[in-house]
Amino acid sequence: MKRLLLCAALAAFAGVSMMAQKNAKSAVTFDAYEWDFGSIDAANGAVCHTFTFKNNSKKAVKISKVVPSCDCITAHYADDEVMPGKSAKVMIALSPKKGEGKTFRSIELLDAEGKTLGSLTAKANINASVSEYPAGHKY
């Protein structure tokens, strides 16, 4: 009987938690939170992707700080406030020059209060830079 009551209580708690998550509205929503660049060559330099976000709140929002997972990912965006109901763009740039193989990098976007507006992830399979001299070349 105790197990039955415990299972019922846990199920009720999980249901309430899931409903709260569904009803909770983020200040902004992005068209996507992850971008897969596929296979890229490090020798070709940085790759970029532009995300779009919409302000769902009743007040203006502004990206005030970014927290990258490493110095190989950056975010580029307008410094303006985004009014309620309006959209804006954020372009991320991933520099593959220090990477090789499957790579996952992220960048967190924060408002002036330190609240997370979104965390964007870039994935890529990086092919290492190829030497400009063919094998067997004499210098």
mmCIF file with all atom_site columns, C-alpha atoms in Angstrom:
data_model
loop_
_atom_site.group_PDB
_atom_site.id
_atom_site.type_symbol
_atom_site.label_atom_id
_atom_site.label_alt_id
_atom_site.label_comp_id
_atom_site.label_asym_id
_atom_site.label_entity_id
_atom_site.label_seq_id
_atom_site.pdbx_PDB_ins_code
_atom_site.Cartn_x
_atom_site.Cartn_y
_atom_site.Cartn_z
_atom_site.occupancy
_atom_site.B_iso_or_equiv
_atom_site.pdbx_formal_charge
_atom_site.auth_seq_id
_atom_site.auth_comp_id
_atom_site.auth_asym_id
_atom_site.auth_atom_id
_atom_site.pdbx_PDB_model_num
ATOM 1   C CA . MET A 1 1   ? 0.000  0.000  0.000   1.00 0.00 ? 1   MET A CA 1
ATOM 2   C CA . LYS A 1 2   ? 2.867  2.377  0.838   1.00 0.00 ? 2   LYS A CA 1
ATOM 3   C CA . ARG A 1 3   ? 4.402  1.754  -2.574  1.00 0.00 ? 3   ARG A CA 1
ATOM 4   C CA . LEU A 1 4   ? 1.107  2.496  -4.287  1.00 0.00 ? 4   LEU A CA 1
ATOM 5   C CA . LEU A 1 5   ? 0.754  5.799  -2.406  1.00 0.00 ? 5   LEU A CA 1
ATOM 6   C CA . LEU A 1 6   ? 4.377  6.723  -3.137  1.00 0.00 ? 6   LEU A CA 1
ATOM 7   C CA . CYS A 1 7   ? 3.917  5.985  -6.855  1.00 0.00 ? 7   CYS A CA 1
ATOM 8   C CA . ALA A 1 8   ? 0.712  8.050  -6.952  1.00 0.00 ? 8   ALA A CA 1
ATOM 9   C CA . ALA A 1 9   ? 2.410  10.977 -5.183  1.00 0.00 ? 9   ALA A CA 1
ATOM 10  C CA . LEU A 1 10  ? 5.391  10.874 -7.541  1.00 0.00 ? 10  LEU A CA 1
ATOM 11  C CA . ALA A 1 11  ? 3.113  10.721 -10.584 1.00 0.00 ? 11  ALA A CA 1
ATOM 12  C CA . ALA A 1 12  ? 1.108  13.706 -9.334  1.00 0.00 ? 12  ALA A CA 1
ATOM 13  C CA . PHE A 1 13  ? 4.293  15.692 -8.647  1.00 0.00 ? 13  PHE A CA 1
ATOM 14  C CA . ALA A 1 14  ? 5.663  14.893 -12.110 1.00 0.00 ? 14  ALA A CA 1
ATOM 15  C CA . GLY A 1 15  ? 2.365  15.945 -13.703 1.00 0.00 ? 15  GLY A CA 1
ATOM 16  C CA . VAL A 1 16  ? 2.328  19.280 -11.855 1.00 0.00 ? 16  VAL A CA 1
ATOM 17  C CA . SER A 1 17  ? 5.996  19.894 -12.730 1.00 0.00 ? 17  SER A CA 1
ATOM 18  C CA . MET A 1 18  ? 5.376  19.186 -16.419 1.00 0.00 ? 18  MET A CA 1
ATOM 19  C CA . MET A 1 19  ? 2.328  21.485 -16.464 1.00 0.00 ? 19  MET A CA 1
ATOM 20  C CA . ALA A 1 20  ? 4.350  24.267 -14.830 1.00 0.00 ? 20  ALA A CA 1
ATOM 21  C CA . GLN A 1 21  ? 7.055  23.901 -17.490 1.00 0.00 ? 21  GLN A CA 1
ATOM 22  C CA . LYS A 1 22  ? 4.469  24.060 -20.275 1.00 0.00 ? 22  LYS A CA 1
ATOM 23  C CA . ASN A 1 23  ? 2.836  27.141 -18.764 1.00 0.00 ? 23  ASN A CA 1
ATOM 24  C CA . ALA A 1 24  ? 6.121  28.905 -18.007 1.00 0.00 ? 24  ALA A CA 1
ATOM 25  C CA . LYS A 1 25  ? 6.836  31.360 -20.782 1.00 0.00 ? 25  LYS A CA 1
ATOM 26  C CA . SER A 1 26  ? 10.399 32.308 -21.613 1.00 0.00 ? 26  SER A CA 1
ATOM 27  C CA . ALA A 1 27  ? 11.269 35.950 -22.140 1.00 0.00 ? 27  ALA A CA 1
ATOM 28  C CA . VAL A 1 28  ? 12.497 35.000 -25.613 1.00 0.00 ? 28  VAL A CA 1
ATOM 29  C CA . THR A 1 29  ? 12.222 31.991 -27.893 1.00 0.00 ? 29  THR A CA 1
ATOM 30  C CA . PHE A 1 30  ? 14.638 31.114 -30.685 1.00 0.00 ? 30  PHE A CA 1
ATOM 31  C CA . ASP A 1 31  ? 13.801 29.550 -34.037 1.00 0.00 ? 31  ASP A CA 1
ATOM 32  C CA . ALA A 1 32  ? 16.373 26.883 -33.078 1.00 0.00 ? 32  ALA A CA 1
ATOM 33  C CA . TYR A 1 33  ? 18.840 26.383 -30.256 1.00 0.00 ? 33  TYR A CA 1
ATOM 34  C CA . GLU A 1 34  ? 21.320 24.197 -32.102 1.00 0.00 ? 34  GLU A CA 1
ATOM 35  C CA . TRP A 1 35  ? 22.974 24.283 -35.492 1.00 0.00 ? 35  TRP A CA 1
ATOM 36  C CA . ASP A 1 36  ? 24.915 21.457 -37.120 1.00 0.00 ? 36  ASP A CA 1
ATOM 37  C CA . PHE A 1 37  ? 27.502 22.722 -39.595 1.00 0.00 ? 37  PHE A CA 1
ATOM 38  C CA . GLY A 1 38  ? 28.220 19.172 -40.705 1.00 0.00 ? 38  GLY A CA 1
ATOM 39  C CA . SER A 1 39  ? 31.715 18.418 -41.976 1.00 0.00 ? 39  SER A CA 1
ATOM 40  C CA . ILE A 1 40  ? 33.963 21.484 -42.245 1.00 0.00 ? 40  ILE A CA 1
ATOM 41  C CA . ASP A 1 41  ? 37.631 22.008 -43.106 1.00 0.00 ? 41  ASP A CA 1
ATOM 42  C CA . ALA A 1 42  ? 39.669 23.952 -40.554 1.00 0.00 ? 42  ALA A CA 1
ATOM 43  C CA . ALA A 1 43  ? 41.700 25.498 -43.390 1.00 0.00 ? 43  ALA A CA 1
ATOM 44  C CA . ASN A 1 44  ? 38.586 27.309 -44.660 1.00 0.00 ? 44  ASN A CA 1
ATOM 45  C CA . GLY A 1 45  ? 38.239 29.387 -41.483 1.00 0.00 ? 45  GLY A CA 1
ATOM 46  C CA . ALA A 1 46  ? 35.201 30.308 -39.405 1.00 0.00 ? 46  ALA A CA 1
ATOM 47  C CA . VAL A 1 47  ? 31.657 29.258 -40.227 1.00 0.00 ? 47  VAL A CA 1
ATOM 48  C CA . CYS A 1 48  ? 28.566 31.246 -39.258 1.00 0.00 ? 48  CYS A CA 1
ATOM 49  C CA . HIS A 1 49  ? 24.860 30.709 -38.677 1.00 0.00 ? 49  HIS A CA 1
ATOM 50  C CA . THR A 1 50  ? 22.143 33.242 -37.841 1.00 0.00 ? 50  THR A CA 1
ATOM 51  C CA . PHE A 1 51  ? 19.443 32.452 -35.293 1.00 0.00 ? 51  PHE A CA 1
ATOM 52  C CA . THR A 1 52  ? 16.269 34.516 -34.856 1.00 0.00 ? 52  THR A CA 1
ATOM 53  C CA . PHE A 1 53  ? 14.622 35.143 -31.511 1.00 0.00 ? 53  PHE A CA 1
ATOM 54  C CA . LYS A 1 54  ? 11.289 36.688 -30.547 1.00 0.00 ? 54  LYS A CA 1
ATOM 55  C CA . ASN A 1 55  ? 10.642 38.731 -27.406 1.00 0.00 ? 55  ASN A CA 1
ATOM 56  C CA . ASN A 1 56  ? 7.667  37.060 -25.684 1.00 0.00 ? 56  ASN A CA 1
ATOM 57  C CA . SER A 1 57  ? 7.754  39.247 -22.580 1.00 0.00 ? 57  SER A CA 1
ATOM 58  C CA . LYS A 1 58  ? 5.906  42.472 -21.815 1.00 0.00 ? 58  LYS A CA 1
ATOM 59  C CA . LYS A 1 59  ? 9.104  44.504 -21.534 1.00 0.00 ? 59  LYS A CA 1
ATOM 60  C CA . ALA A 1 60  ? 12.076 45.197 -23.760 1.00 0.00 ? 60  ALA A CA 1
ATOM 61  C CA . VAL A 1 61  ? 14.944 42.705 -23.649 1.00 0.00 ? 61  VAL A CA 1
ATOM 62  C CA . LYS A 1 62  ? 18.577 43.230 -24.506 1.00 0.00 ? 62  LYS A CA 1
ATOM 63  C CA . ILE A 1 63  ? 21.537 40.897 -24.730 1.00 0.00 ? 63  ILE A CA 1
ATOM 64  C CA . SER A 1 64  ? 24.030 42.351 -22.270 1.00 0.00 ? 64  SER A CA 1
ATOM 65  C CA . LYS A 1 65  ? 26.579 39.578 -21.906 1.00 0.00 ? 65  LYS A CA 1
ATOM 66  C CA . VAL A 1 66  ? 27.657 36.377 -23.630 1.00 0.00 ? 66  VAL A CA 1
ATOM 67  C CA . VAL A 1 67  ? 29.361 33.399 -22.023 1.00 0.00 ? 67  VAL A CA 1
ATOM 68  C CA . PRO A 1 68  ? 31.077 31.188 -24.619 1.00 0.00 ? 68  PRO A CA 1
ATOM 69  C CA . SER A 1 69  ? 32.196 27.631 -23.872 1.00 0.00 ? 69  SER A CA 1
ATOM 70  C CA . CYS A 1 70  ? 35.592 28.515 -25.419 1.00 0.00 ? 70  CYS A CA 1
ATOM 71  C CA . ASP A 1 71  ? 37.256 31.324 -27.356 1.00 0.00 ? 71  ASP A CA 1
ATOM 72  C CA . CYS A 1 72  ? 36.430 29.541 -30.623 1.00 0.00 ? 72  CYS A CA 1
ATOM 73  C CA . ILE A 1 73  ? 32.752 30.618 -30.605 1.00 0.00 ? 73  ILE A CA 1
ATOM 74  C CA . THR A 1 74  ? 31.426 34.170 -30.685 1.00 0.00 ? 74  THR A CA 1
ATOM 75  C CA . ALA A 1 75  ? 28.033 35.852 -30.956 1.00 0.00 ? 75  ALA A CA 1
ATOM 76  C CA . HIS A 1 76  ? 27.264 38.926 -33.055 1.00 0.00 ? 76  HIS A CA 1
ATOM 77  C CA . TYR A 1 77  ? 24.042 40.893 -32.475 1.00 0.00 ? 77  TYR A CA 1
ATOM 78  C CA . ALA A 1 78  ? 22.610 44.401 -32.484 1.00 0.00 ? 78  ALA A CA 1
ATOM 79  C CA . ASP A 1 79  ? 23.141 46.306 -29.262 1.00 0.00 ? 79  ASP A CA 1
ATOM 80  C CA . ASP A 1 80  ? 19.545 47.589 -29.301 1.00 0.00 ? 80  ASP A CA 1
ATOM 81  C CA . GLU A 1 81  ? 16.675 46.608 -27.034 1.00 0.00 ? 81  GLU A CA 1
ATOM 82  C CA . VAL A 1 82  ? 14.119 44.285 -28.610 1.00 0.00 ? 82  VAL A CA 1
ATOM 83  C CA . MET A 1 83  ? 10.588 45.460 -27.891 1.00 0.00 ? 83  MET A CA 1
ATOM 84  C CA . PRO A 1 84  ? 7.760  43.065 -26.884 1.00 0.00 ? 84  PRO A CA 1
ATOM 85  C CA . GLY A 1 85  ? 6.505  41.000 -29.811 1.00 0.00 ? 85  GLY A CA 1
ATOM 86  C CA . LYS A 1 86  ? 9.473  41.932 -32.005 1.00 0.00 ? 86  LYS A CA 1
ATOM 87  C CA . SER A 1 87  ? 12.266 39.707 -33.329 1.00 0.00 ? 87  SER A CA 1
ATOM 88  C CA . ALA A 1 88  ? 16.012 40.065 -33.628 1.00 0.00 ? 88  ALA A CA 1
ATOM 89  C CA . LYS A 1 89  ? 18.944 38.103 -35.016 1.00 0.00 ? 89  LYS A CA 1
ATOM 90  C CA . VAL A 1 90  ? 22.001 36.579 -33.369 1.00 0.00 ? 90  VAL A CA 1
ATOM 91  C CA . MET A 1 91  ? 24.794 35.273 -35.562 1.00 0.00 ? 91  MET A CA 1
ATOM 92  C CA . ILE A 1 92  ? 27.240 32.787 -34.101 1.00 0.00 ? 92  ILE A CA 1
ATOM 93  C CA . ALA A 1 93  ? 30.680 32.197 -35.572 1.00 0.00 ? 93  ALA A CA 1
ATOM 94  C CA . LEU A 1 94  ? 32.636 29.010 -34.934 1.00 0.00 ? 94  LEU A CA 1
ATOM 95  C CA . SER A 1 95  ? 36.366 29.036 -35.602 1.00 0.00 ? 95  SER A CA 1
ATOM 96  C CA . PRO A 1 96  ? 37.565 25.480 -36.269 1.00 0.00 ? 96  PRO A CA 1
ATOM 97  C CA . LYS A 1 97  ? 41.307 26.231 -36.327 1.00 0.00 ? 97  LYS A CA 1
ATOM 98  C CA . LYS A 1 98  ? 42.075 24.573 -32.975 1.00 0.00 ? 98  LYS A CA 1
ATOM 99  C CA . GLY A 1 99  ? 39.640 21.686 -33.298 1.00 0.00 ? 99  GLY A CA 1
ATOM 100 C CA . GLU A 1 100 ? 39.542 18.293 -34.896 1.00 0.00 ? 100 GLU A CA 1
ATOM 101 C CA . GLY A 1 101 ? 36.815 15.665 -35.050 1.00 0.00 ? 101 GLY A CA 1
ATOM 102 C CA . LYS A 1 102 ? 33.328 16.001 -33.581 1.00 0.00 ? 102 LYS A CA 1
ATOM 103 C CA . THR A 1 103 ? 32.981 19.346 -31.848 1.00 0.00 ? 103 THR A CA 1
ATOM 104 C CA . PHE A 1 104 ? 30.190 20.778 -29.688 1.00 0.00 ? 104 PHE A CA 1
ATOM 105 C CA . ARG A 1 105 ? 30.418 24.408 -28.588 1.00 0.00 ? 105 ARG A CA 1
ATOM 106 C CA . SER A 1 106 ? 27.846 26.651 -26.941 1.00 0.00 ? 106 SER A CA 1
ATOM 107 C CA . ILE A 1 107 ? 27.309 30.275 -26.094 1.00 0.00 ? 107 ILE A CA 1
ATOM 108 C CA . GLU A 1 108 ? 24.953 31.562 -23.416 1.00 0.00 ? 108 GLU A CA 1
ATOM 109 C CA . LEU A 1 109 ? 23.188 34.896 -23.923 1.00 0.00 ? 109 LEU A CA 1
ATOM 110 C CA . LEU A 1 110 ? 22.358 36.889 -20.769 1.00 0.00 ? 110 LEU A CA 1
ATOM 111 C CA . ASP A 1 111 ? 20.312 40.005 -20.066 1.00 0.00 ? 111 ASP A CA 1
ATOM 112 C CA . ALA A 1 112 ? 21.426 42.877 -17.813 1.00 0.00 ? 112 ALA A CA 1
ATOM 113 C CA . GLU A 1 113 ? 20.094 41.045 -14.726 1.00 0.00 ? 113 GLU A CA 1
ATOM 114 C CA . GLY A 1 114 ? 22.171 37.960 -15.533 1.00 0.00 ? 114 GLY A CA 1
ATOM 115 C CA . LYS A 1 115 ? 19.152 35.891 -16.612 1.00 0.00 ? 115 LYS A CA 1
ATOM 116 C CA . THR A 1 116 ? 19.699 33.483 -19.480 1.00 0.00 ? 116 THR A CA 1
ATOM 117 C CA . LEU A 1 117 ? 17.866 34.509 -22.623 1.00 0.00 ? 117 LEU A CA 1
ATOM 118 C CA . GLY A 1 118 ? 19.074 31.453 -24.502 1.00 0.00 ? 118 GLY A CA 1
ATOM 119 C CA . SER A 1 119 ? 21.934 29.055 -24.972 1.00 0.00 ? 119 SER A CA 1
ATOM 120 C CA . LEU A 1 120 ? 22.923 28.305 -28.556 1.00 0.00 ? 120 LEU A CA 1
ATOM 121 C CA . THR A 1 121 ? 24.938 25.263 -29.589 1.00 0.00 ? 121 THR A CA 1
ATOM 122 C CA . ALA A 1 122 ? 27.061 24.677 -32.668 1.00 0.00 ? 122 ALA A CA 1
ATOM 123 C CA . LYS A 1 123 ? 28.073 21.203 -33.812 1.00 0.00 ? 123 LYS A CA 1
ATOM 124 C CA . ALA A 1 124 ? 30.598 20.300 -36.474 1.00 0.00 ? 124 ALA A CA 1
ATOM 125 C CA . ASN A 1 125 ? 32.866 17.526 -37.604 1.00 0.00 ? 125 ASN A CA 1
ATOM 126 C CA . ILE A 1 126 ? 36.154 19.352 -38.129 1.00 0.00 ? 126 ILE A CA 1
ATOM 127 C CA . ASN A 1 127 ? 38.702 18.076 -40.612 1.00 0.00 ? 127 ASN A CA 1
ATOM 128 C CA . ALA A 1 128 ? 42.193 19.123 -39.485 1.00 0.00 ? 128 ALA A CA 1
ATOM 129 C CA . SER A 1 129 ? 44.162 21.609 -41.548 1.00 0.00 ? 129 SER A CA 1
ATOM 130 C CA . VAL A 1 130 ? 46.120 19.990 -44.330 1.00 0.00 ? 130 VAL A CA 1
ATOM 131 C CA . SER A 1 131 ? 49.723 21.031 -44.806 1.00 0.00 ? 131 SER A CA 1
ATOM 132 C CA . GLU A 1 132 ? 50.216 23.317 -47.765 1.00 0.00 ? 132 GLU A CA 1
ATOM 133 C CA . TYR A 1 133 ? 53.091 21.071 -48.892 1.00 0.00 ? 133 TYR A CA 1
ATOM 134 C CA . PRO A 1 134 ? 52.383 17.589 -50.234 1.00 0.00 ? 134 PRO A CA 1
ATOM 135 C CA . ALA A 1 135 ? 54.031 14.587 -48.620 1.00 0.00 ? 135 ALA A CA 1
ATOM 136 C CA . GLY A 1 136 ? 57.591 14.117 -49.807 1.00 0.00 ? 136 GLY A CA 1
ATOM 137 C CA . HIS A 1 137 ? 58.030 17.811 -50.685 1.00 0.00 ? 137 HIS A CA 1
ATOM 138 C CA . LYS A 1 138 ? 61.576 19.103 -50.186 1.00 0.00 ? 138 LYS A CA 1
ATOM 139 C CA . TYR A 1 139 ? 61.896 22.520 -48.591 1.00 0.00 ? 139 TYR A CA 1
#
